[in-house]
């Protein structure tokens, strides 16, 4: 995960290694390398600019410029600012009240939304919750079937829509079943389209307005880099999100989406998808990812 970025940053930072006192010019030159490493990793240019600005300001303080061993301080500053860029404090899931809590999953087709619905159900079940899965994707029967199969695999109940039911009715009925059966979380998989379209947005807005979910999570494919960030920005503007789940992170060497998405959208990353299996989901901790990036 993020091996390319990690290696490039290490090379850039190592230029400061074993150096004694650094002049402001030397610091700026070194930071240009870090800037390049981030841009090569497909991080949003404005995010890079802000990040480098913050790092530079701190590195030009007398504490660093007067230091005889500045390397450790610079690494610490880069780490802390990376944590900030990644979102600072980890934001857990909000399961709010009343029960059952509703978690609405949105995203483009292929982003990993259906798989993530099952991963999330499994995660919550392990935490002692009693989730129920439902698919409101009436346009793709295969997607409904896929979620049903995954639900069986992880032994989580699945609400099966009746023929002719509309998305709002499906979710309404699923919530009624959840209440009756003492389920405390309903995870709602919604329709995914190949591209953002108005009908898709309208449907999500309607679902959100009707059921007031405590979480509206966008599932986005990290491998799509800045395209994933742009998708998230549109969903945030049109629907309003409470968080993001970045999938396929284990295959992403660059990290452009992970490092940009929080600052561009204002939405925290809450989970990472790190594989195709149902247990390949990690709670997102900015500090942990920053630590991984800096090795
Ligand atoms: P949907 O169209 O958004 O519902 O996407 P699916 O859940 O059907 O997933 C699309 C593909 O991505 C499937 O082959 C999944 O196995 C795969 N996938 C989902 N999440 C991950 C992940 O975190 N890592 C990897 N490598 N593949 C994933």
mmCIF file of C-alpha atoms and ligand atoms in Angstrom:
data_model
loop_
_atom_site.group_PDB
_atom_site.id
_atom_site.type_symbol
_atom_site.label_atom_id
_atom_site.label_comp_id
_atom_site.label_asym_id
_atom_site.label_seq_id
_atom_site.Cartn_x
_atom_site.Cartn_y
_atom_site.Cartn_z
ATOM 1 C CA UNK A 1 0.000 0.000 0.000
ATOM 2 C CA UNK A 2 1.412 3.397 -1.086
ATOM 3 C CA UNK A 3 4.857 1.856 -1.698
ATOM 4 C CA UNK A 4 5.706 4.265 -4.526
ATOM 5 C CA UNK A 5 4.895 7.361 -2.503
ATOM 6 C CA UNK A 6 6.643 5.950 0.523
ATOM 7 C CA UNK A 7 9.836 5.285 -1.410
ATOM 8 C CA UNK A 8 9.889 8.694 -3.089
ATOM 9 C CA UNK A 9 9.306 10.505 0.197
ATOM 10 C CA UNK A 10 12.039 8.501 1.856
ATOM 11 C CA UNK A 11 14.463 9.462 -0.913
ATOM 12 C CA UNK A 12 13.458 13.107 -0.602
ATOM 13 C CA UNK A 13 13.747 13.126 3.185
ATOM 14 C CA UNK A 14 17.057 11.267 3.130
ATOM 15 C CA UNK A 15 18.623 14.300 1.468
ATOM 16 C CA UNK A 16 18.353 15.910 4.907
ATOM 17 C CA UNK A 17 19.937 12.934 6.611
ATOM 18 C CA UNK A 18 23.340 13.257 8.238
ATOM 19 C CA UNK A 19 23.266 16.989 7.579
ATOM 20 C CA UNK A 20 24.271 19.520 10.204
ATOM 21 C CA UNK A 21 22.799 22.977 10.407
ATOM 22 C CA UNK A 22 20.594 23.736 7.383
ATOM 23 C CA UNK A 23 20.147 27.112 5.728
ATOM 24 C CA UNK A 24 16.643 28.228 4.753
ATOM 25 C CA UNK A 25 17.633 27.723 1.100
ATOM 26 C CA UNK A 26 18.726 24.159 1.738
ATOM 27 C CA UNK A 27 15.455 23.468 3.515
ATOM 28 C CA UNK A 28 13.418 24.952 0.657
ATOM 29 C CA UNK A 29 15.375 22.913 -1.881
ATOM 30 C CA UNK A 30 14.727 19.727 0.077
ATOM 31 C CA UNK A 31 11.039 20.518 0.397
ATOM 32 C CA UNK A 32 10.802 20.943 -3.374
ATOM 33 C CA UNK A 33 11.712 17.259 -3.643
ATOM 34 C CA UNK A 34 8.916 16.368 -1.245
ATOM 35 C CA UNK A 35 6.530 18.521 -3.264
ATOM 36 C CA UNK A 36 7.515 16.649 -6.428
ATOM 37 C CA UNK A 37 7.084 13.281 -4.741
ATOM 38 C CA UNK A 38 3.528 14.227 -3.760
ATOM 39 C CA UNK A 39 2.656 15.582 -7.192
ATOM 40 C CA UNK A 40 4.019 12.411 -8.815
ATOM 41 C CA UNK A 41 1.779 10.453 -6.455
ATOM 42 C CA UNK A 42 -1.190 12.297 -8.024
ATOM 43 C CA UNK A 43 -2.036 14.296 -4.916
ATOM 44 C CA UNK A 44 -4.254 17.299 -5.673
ATOM 45 C CA UNK A 45 -2.016 20.321 -6.421
ATOM 46 C CA UNK A 46 -3.784 22.579 -3.914
ATOM 47 C CA UNK A 47 -3.484 19.987 -1.181
ATOM 48 C CA UNK A 48 0.234 19.717 -1.986
ATOM 49 C CA UNK A 49 0.604 23.500 -1.929
ATOM 50 C CA UNK A 50 -1.077 23.809 1.478
ATOM 51 C CA UNK A 51 0.852 20.874 2.881
ATOM 52 C CA UNK A 52 4.240 22.172 1.717
ATOM 53 C CA UNK A 53 3.317 25.656 2.942
ATOM 54 C CA UNK A 54 2.639 24.346 6.449
ATOM 55 C CA UNK A 55 5.736 22.142 6.482
ATOM 56 C CA UNK A 56 7.922 24.961 5.190
ATOM 57 C CA UNK A 57 6.666 27.427 7.770
ATOM 58 C CA UNK A 58 7.470 25.008 10.572
ATOM 59 C CA UNK A 59 10.816 23.945 9.092
ATOM 60 C CA UNK A 60 11.968 27.535 8.770
ATOM 61 C CA UNK A 61 11.475 28.104 12.469
ATOM 62 C CA UNK A 62 14.624 28.623 14.468
ATOM 63 C CA UNK A 63 14.134 25.295 16.207
ATOM 64 C CA UNK A 64 14.975 23.537 12.918
ATOM 65 C CA UNK A 65 17.351 26.032 11.305
ATOM 66 C CA UNK A 66 19.451 26.291 14.469
ATOM 67 C CA UNK A 67 19.456 22.555 15.073
ATOM 68 C CA UNK A 68 22.644 20.597 14.537
ATOM 69 C CA UNK A 69 20.592 17.467 13.790
ATOM 70 C CA UNK A 70 17.561 18.757 11.865
ATOM 71 C CA UNK A 71 16.657 15.484 10.112
ATOM 72 C CA UNK A 72 14.560 14.016 12.930
ATOM 73 C CA UNK A 73 12.691 17.286 13.389
ATOM 74 C CA UNK A 74 11.873 17.559 9.695
ATOM 75 C CA UNK A 75 10.615 13.966 9.579
ATOM 76 C CA UNK A 76 8.440 14.678 12.621
ATOM 77 C CA UNK A 77 6.992 17.813 11.037
ATOM 78 C CA UNK A 78 6.264 15.987 7.754
ATOM 79 C CA UNK A 79 4.595 13.180 9.719
ATOM 80 C CA UNK A 80 2.416 15.547 11.737
ATOM 81 C CA UNK A 81 1.352 17.520 8.693
ATOM 82 C CA UNK A 82 0.598 14.278 6.809
ATOM 83 C CA UNK A 83 -1.666 13.241 9.684
ATOM 84 C CA UNK A 84 -3.446 16.597 9.385
ATOM 85 C CA UNK A 85 -3.866 16.215 5.622
ATOM 86 C CA UNK A 86 -5.283 12.732 6.148
ATOM 87 C CA UNK A 87 -7.919 14.094 8.525
ATOM 88 C CA UNK A 88 -6.290 14.410 11.941
ATOM 89 C CA UNK A 89 -8.296 12.453 14.489
ATOM 90 C CA UNK A 90 -9.902 9.173 13.410
ATOM 91 C CA UNK A 91 -13.653 9.558 13.022
ATOM 92 C CA UNK A 92 -15.605 6.517 14.082
ATOM 93 C CA UNK A 93 -18.964 5.421 12.746
ATOM 94 C CA UNK A 94 -21.966 7.348 13.996
ATOM 95 C CA UNK A 95 -24.756 4.915 14.714
ATOM 96 C CA UNK A 96 -26.886 7.645 16.293
ATOM 97 C CA UNK A 97 -30.465 7.130 17.328
ATOM 98 C CA UNK A 98 -33.237 6.126 16.933
ATOM 99 C CA UNK A 99 -32.619 2.448 16.391
ATOM 100 C CA UNK A 100 -32.153 0.924 13.947
ATOM 101 C CA UNK A 101 -29.324 3.150 12.731
ATOM 102 C CA UNK A 102 -29.228 3.516 8.972
ATOM 103 C CA UNK A 103 -26.053 3.549 6.931
ATOM 104 C CA UNK A 104 -26.498 4.601 3.316
ATOM 105 C CA UNK A 105 -23.774 3.550 0.914
ATOM 106 C CA UNK A 106 -23.338 5.472 -2.311
ATOM 107 C CA UNK A 107 -20.863 5.221 -5.155
ATOM 108 C CA UNK A 108 -20.235 4.487 -8.779
ATOM 109 C CA UNK A 109 -20.554 1.013 -10.218
ATOM 110 C CA UNK A 110 -17.378 -0.979 -9.741
ATOM 111 C CA UNK A 111 -16.181 1.106 -6.799
ATOM 112 C CA UNK A 112 -16.696 -1.858 -4.489
ATOM 113 C CA UNK A 113 -19.924 -0.678 -2.890
ATOM 114 C CA UNK A 114 -21.690 -4.029 -2.637
ATOM 115 C CA UNK A 115 -18.621 -5.814 -1.313
ATOM 116 C CA UNK A 116 -18.137 -2.986 1.180
ATOM 117 C CA UNK A 117 -21.743 -3.261 2.393
ATOM 118 C CA UNK A 118 -21.022 -6.870 3.340
ATOM 119 C CA UNK A 119 -17.623 -5.987 4.839
ATOM 120 C CA UNK A 120 -19.244 -3.327 6.987
ATOM 121 C CA UNK A 121 -21.981 -5.718 8.129
ATOM 122 C CA UNK A 122 -19.358 -8.271 9.090
ATOM 123 C CA UNK A 123 -17.344 -5.616 10.927
ATOM 124 C CA UNK A 124 -20.391 -4.423 12.882
ATOM 125 C CA UNK A 125 -21.446 -7.974 13.673
ATOM 126 C CA UNK A 126 -17.990 -8.657 15.110
ATOM 127 C CA UNK A 127 -18.418 -5.531 17.242
ATOM 128 C CA UNK A 128 -21.570 -7.032 18.750
ATOM 129 C CA UNK A 129 -24.143 -5.251 16.586
ATOM 130 C CA UNK A 130 -27.012 -6.893 14.767
ATOM 131 C CA UNK A 131 -26.973 -5.569 11.212
ATOM 132 C CA UNK A 132 -29.430 -6.179 8.413
ATOM 133 C CA UNK A 133 -28.431 -5.758 4.782
ATOM 134 C CA UNK A 134 -30.662 -4.434 2.030
ATOM 135 C CA UNK A 135 -30.052 -3.567 -1.592
ATOM 136 C CA UNK A 136 -32.036 -0.750 -3.167
ATOM 137 C CA UNK A 137 -30.418 -1.305 -6.556
ATOM 138 C CA UNK A 138 -33.509 -2.315 -8.506
ATOM 139 C CA UNK A 139 -31.800 -1.628 -11.815
ATOM 140 C CA UNK A 140 -29.266 -4.403 -11.486
ATOM 141 C CA UNK A 141 -30.747 -7.666 -10.227
ATOM 142 C CA UNK A 142 -27.222 -9.108 -10.295
ATOM 143 C CA UNK A 143 -26.139 -6.564 -7.679
ATOM 144 C CA UNK A 144 -29.014 -7.603 -5.405
ATOM 145 C CA UNK A 145 -28.103 -11.257 -5.864
ATOM 146 C CA UNK A 146 -24.448 -10.473 -5.156
ATOM 147 C CA UNK A 147 -25.314 -8.847 -1.831
ATOM 148 C CA UNK A 148 -27.665 -11.696 -0.935
ATOM 149 C CA UNK A 149 -24.897 -14.249 -1.497
ATOM 150 C CA UNK A 150 -22.419 -12.202 0.546
ATOM 151 C CA UNK A 151 -24.993 -11.800 3.331
ATOM 152 C CA UNK A 152 -25.429 -15.568 3.488
ATOM 153 C CA UNK A 153 -21.681 -16.025 3.606
ATOM 154 C CA UNK A 154 -21.249 -13.730 6.604
ATOM 155 C CA UNK A 155 -24.509 -14.933 8.173
ATOM 156 C CA UNK A 156 -26.194 -11.557 8.298
ATOM 157 C CA UNK A 157 -29.899 -11.265 7.442
ATOM 158 C CA UNK A 158 -30.742 -9.772 4.077
ATOM 159 C CA UNK A 159 -34.030 -8.075 3.252
ATOM 160 C CA UNK A 160 -35.242 -9.424 -0.048
ATOM 161 C CA UNK A 161 -37.252 -6.883 -2.039
ATOM 162 C CA UNK A 162 -40.598 -7.915 -3.434
ATOM 163 C CA UNK A 163 -41.084 -7.643 -7.204
ATOM 164 C CA UNK A 164 -42.151 -4.142 -8.219
ATOM 165 C CA UNK A 165 -41.007 -2.429 -5.025
ATOM 166 C CA UNK A 166 -39.354 0.961 -5.482
ATOM 167 C CA UNK A 167 -36.123 1.855 -3.623
ATOM 168 C CA UNK A 168 -37.958 3.912 -0.977
ATOM 169 C CA UNK A 169 -40.428 1.077 -0.326
ATOM 170 C CA UNK A 170 -37.642 -1.487 -0.162
ATOM 171 C CA UNK A 171 -35.766 0.486 2.464
ATOM 172 C CA UNK A 172 -38.952 1.255 4.404
ATOM 173 C CA UNK A 173 -39.807 -2.440 4.542
ATOM 174 C CA UNK A 174 -36.256 -3.391 5.468
ATOM 175 C CA UNK A 175 -36.386 -0.963 8.401
ATOM 176 C CA UNK A 176 -39.709 -2.434 9.542
ATOM 177 C CA UNK A 177 -38.226 -5.925 9.435
ATOM 178 C CA UNK A 178 -35.151 -4.708 11.330
ATOM 179 C CA UNK A 179 -37.361 -3.223 14.059
ATOM 180 C CA UNK A 180 -39.422 -6.384 14.322
ATOM 181 C CA UNK A 181 -36.359 -8.603 14.522
ATOM 182 C CA UNK A 182 -34.380 -6.412 16.897
ATOM 183 C CA UNK A 183 -31.718 -5.460 14.376
ATOM 184 C CA UNK A 184 -29.885 -2.292 15.390
ATOM 185 C CA UNK A 185 -28.243 -1.279 12.091
ATOM 186 C CA UNK A 186 -29.600 -1.322 8.548
ATOM 187 C CA UNK A 187 -26.931 -1.120 5.862
ATOM 188 C CA UNK A 188 -28.398 0.135 2.621
ATOM 189 C CA UNK A 189 -26.636 -0.560 -0.670
ATOM 190 C CA UNK A 190 -27.877 1.873 -3.318
ATOM 191 C CA UNK A 191 -27.809 1.873 -7.101
ATOM 192 C CA UNK A 192 -24.442 2.435 -8.714
ATOM 193 C CA UNK A 193 -24.145 3.899 -12.176
ATOM 194 C CA UNK A 194 -21.246 4.066 -14.555
ATOM 195 C CA UNK A 195 -21.243 7.847 -14.369
ATOM 196 C CA UNK A 196 -22.761 10.435 -12.113
ATOM 197 C CA UNK A 197 -26.250 11.204 -13.363
ATOM 198 C CA UNK A 198 -29.100 13.293 -12.100
ATOM 199 C CA UNK A 199 -31.502 10.387 -11.542
ATOM 200 C CA UNK A 200 -28.928 8.646 -9.346
ATOM 201 C CA UNK A 201 -28.405 11.784 -7.291
ATOM 202 C CA UNK A 202 -32.133 12.419 -6.955
ATOM 203 C CA UNK A 203 -32.698 8.901 -5.688
ATOM 204 C CA UNK A 204 -29.976 9.269 -3.078
ATOM 205 C CA UNK A 205 -31.260 12.662 -1.976
ATOM 206 C CA UNK A 206 -34.730 11.163 -1.619
ATOM 207 C CA UNK A 207 -33.442 8.194 0.414
ATOM 208 C CA UNK A 208 -31.458 10.522 2.641
ATOM 209 C CA UNK A 209 -34.386 12.887 3.177
ATOM 210 C CA UNK A 210 -36.830 10.083 3.945
ATOM 211 C CA UNK A 211 -34.741 7.960 6.287
ATOM 212 C CA UNK A 212 -32.260 10.445 7.855
ATOM 213 C CA UNK A 213 -29.373 7.968 7.941
ATOM 214 C CA UNK A 214 -26.746 8.629 10.602
ATOM 215 C CA UNK A 215 -24.112 7.842 7.982
ATOM 216 C CA UNK A 216 -24.045 8.561 4.259
ATOM 217 C CA UNK A 217 -20.821 6.978 3.105
ATOM 218 C CA UNK A 218 -19.324 7.250 -0.332
ATOM 219 C CA UNK A 219 -17.495 4.160 -1.500
ATOM 220 C CA UNK A 220 -14.707 5.278 -3.824
ATOM 221 C CA UNK A 221 -11.992 3.356 -5.643
ATOM 222 C CA UNK A 222 -8.571 4.614 -4.519
ATOM 223 C CA UNK A 223 -7.005 3.393 -7.763
ATOM 224 C CA UNK A 224 -8.980 6.069 -9.601
ATOM 225 C CA UNK A 225 -6.821 8.771 -8.015
ATOM 226 C CA UNK A 226 -8.108 12.288 -8.659
ATOM 227 C CA UNK A 227 -11.161 10.926 -10.505
ATOM 228 C CA UNK A 228 -12.253 9.372 -7.218
ATOM 229 C CA UNK A 229 -11.701 12.720 -5.502
ATOM 230 C CA UNK A 230 -13.831 14.502 -8.096
ATOM 231 C CA UNK A 231 -16.599 11.931 -7.729
ATOM 232 C CA UNK A 232 -16.519 12.438 -3.962
ATOM 233 C CA UNK A 233 -16.675 16.205 -4.378
ATOM 234 C CA UNK A 234 -19.772 15.931 -6.557
ATOM 235 C CA UNK A 235 -21.522 13.542 -4.164
ATOM 236 C CA UNK A 236 -20.644 15.796 -1.266
ATOM 237 C CA UNK A 237 -22.023 18.874 -3.003
ATOM 238 C CA UNK A 238 -25.190 17.241 -4.289
ATOM 239 C CA UNK A 239 -26.115 14.709 -1.621
ATOM 240 C CA UNK A 240 -24.003 15.532 1.431
ATOM 241 C CA UNK A 241 -21.770 12.843 2.868
ATOM 242 C CA UNK A 242 -20.704 11.958 6.389
ATOM 243 C CA UNK A 243 -17.663 9.989 5.311
ATOM 244 C CA UNK A 244 -15.739 8.066 2.709
ATOM 245 C CA UNK A 245 -14.641 4.470 2.365
ATOM 246 C CA UNK A 246 -11.639 4.133 0.063
ATOM 247 C CA UNK A 247 -11.451 0.705 -1.543
ATOM 248 C CA UNK A 248 -8.669 -1.174 -3.330
ATOM 249 C CA UNK A 249 -6.114 0.609 -1.187
ATOM 250 C CA UNK A 250 -3.876 -2.461 -1.069
ATOM 251 C CA UNK A 251 -3.250 -2.064 -4.804
ATOM 252 C CA UNK A 252 -2.660 1.681 -4.743
ATOM 253 C CA UNK A 253 1.042 2.514 -4.753
ATOM 254 C CA UNK A 254 0.571 6.257 -5.168
ATOM 255 C CA UNK A 255 -1.951 7.459 -2.617
ATOM 256 C CA UNK A 256 -3.269 10.458 -4.558
ATOM 257 C CA UNK A 257 -6.876 9.835 -3.547
ATOM 258 C CA UNK A 258 -6.106 9.007 0.095
ATOM 259 C CA UNK A 259 -4.053 12.161 0.552
ATOM 260 C CA UNK A 260 -6.409 14.524 -1.247
ATOM 261 C CA UNK A 261 -9.950 13.418 -0.539
ATOM 262 C CA UNK A 262 -10.370 14.780 2.992
ATOM 263 C CA UNK A 263 -9.049 18.250 2.220
ATOM 264 C CA UNK A 264 -10.888 18.563 -1.094
ATOM 265 C CA UNK A 265 -14.263 17.339 0.156
ATOM 266 C CA UNK A 266 -14.113 18.107 3.883
ATOM 267 C CA UNK A 267 -15.328 14.539 4.500
ATOM 268 C CA UNK A 268 -13.324 12.170 6.676
ATOM 269 C CA UNK A 269 -12.163 8.792 5.426
ATOM 270 C CA UNK A 270 -13.699 6.246 7.788
ATOM 271 C CA UNK A 271 -12.572 2.880 6.416
ATOM 272 C CA UNK A 272 -10.141 1.418 3.913
ATOM 273 C CA UNK A 273 -10.956 -1.547 1.696
ATOM 274 C CA UNK A 274 -7.794 -3.615 1.420
ATOM 275 C CA UNK A 275 -8.798 -6.673 -0.596
ATOM 276 C CA UNK A 276 -11.653 -8.576 -2.173
ATOM 277 C CA UNK A 277 -12.447 -10.780 0.820
ATOM 278 C CA UNK A 278 -15.159 -9.819 3.296
ATOM 279 C CA UNK A 279 -12.657 -9.361 6.108
ATOM 280 C CA UNK A 280 -10.481 -6.948 4.084
ATOM 281 C CA UNK A 281 -11.713 -3.780 5.754
ATOM 282 C CA UNK A 282 -9.690 -1.551 8.075
ATOM 283 C CA UNK A 283 -10.867 1.280 10.279
ATOM 284 C CA UNK A 284 -9.050 4.346 9.016
ATOM 285 C CA UNK A 285 -6.544 5.967 11.355
ATOM 286 C CA UNK A 286 -4.734 8.974 9.845
ATOM 287 C CA UNK A 287 -1.758 8.411 12.167
ATOM 288 C CA UNK A 288 -1.403 4.806 11.124
ATOM 289 C CA UNK A 289 -1.433 5.623 7.412
ATOM 290 C CA UNK A 290 1.007 8.514 7.863
ATOM 291 C CA UNK A 291 3.247 6.098 9.768
ATOM 292 C CA UNK A 292 3.036 3.554 6.960
ATOM 293 C CA UNK A 293 3.863 6.216 4.375
ATOM 294 C CA UNK A 294 6.955 7.308 6.254
ATOM 295 C CA UNK A 295 7.962 3.690 6.883
HETATM 296 P P1 LIG B 1 -20.035 -2.153 -6.918
HETATM 297 O O1 LIG B 1 -20.360 -2.210 -8.389
HETATM 298 O O2 LIG B 1 -19.601 -0.803 -6.507
HETATM 299 O O3 LIG B 1 -21.089 -2.713 -6.031
HETATM 300 O O4 LIG B 1 -18.705 -3.012 -6.744
HETATM 301 P P2 LIG B 1 -18.482 -4.507 -6.253
HETATM 302 O O5 LIG B 1 -18.701 -4.624 -4.790
HETATM 303 O O6 LIG B 1 -19.193 -5.450 -7.145
HETATM 304 O O7 LIG B 1 -16.902 -4.599 -6.490
HETATM 305 C C1 LIG B 1 -16.283 -4.461 -7.764
HETATM 306 C C2 LIG B 1 -15.006 -5.258 -7.755
HETATM 307 O O8 LIG B 1 -14.078 -4.671 -6.861
HETATM 308 C C3 LIG B 1 -15.198 -6.706 -7.293
HETATM 309 O O9 LIG B 1 -14.386 -7.542 -8.075
HETATM 310 C C4 LIG B 1 -14.711 -6.669 -5.841
HETATM 311 O O10 LIG B 1 -14.209 -7.917 -5.414
HETATM 312 C C5 LIG B 1 -13.601 -5.654 -5.955
HETATM 313 N N1 LIG B 1 -13.287 -4.982 -4.686
HETATM 314 C C6 LIG B 1 -14.106 -4.361 -3.815
HETATM 315 N N2 LIG B 1 -13.406 -3.848 -2.778
HETATM 316 C C7 LIG B 1 -12.101 -4.147 -3.000
HETATM 317 C C8 LIG B 1 -10.872 -3.876 -2.303
HETATM 318 O O11 LIG B 1 -10.807 -3.223 -1.247
HETATM 319 N N3 LIG B 1 -9.740 -4.361 -2.894
HETATM 320 C C9 LIG B 1 -9.750 -5.050 -4.072
HETATM 321 N N4 LIG B 1 -8.603 -5.470 -4.576
HETATM 322 N N5 LIG B 1 -10.873 -5.297 -4.743
HETATM 323 C C10 LIG B 1 -12.035 -4.863 -4.228
#
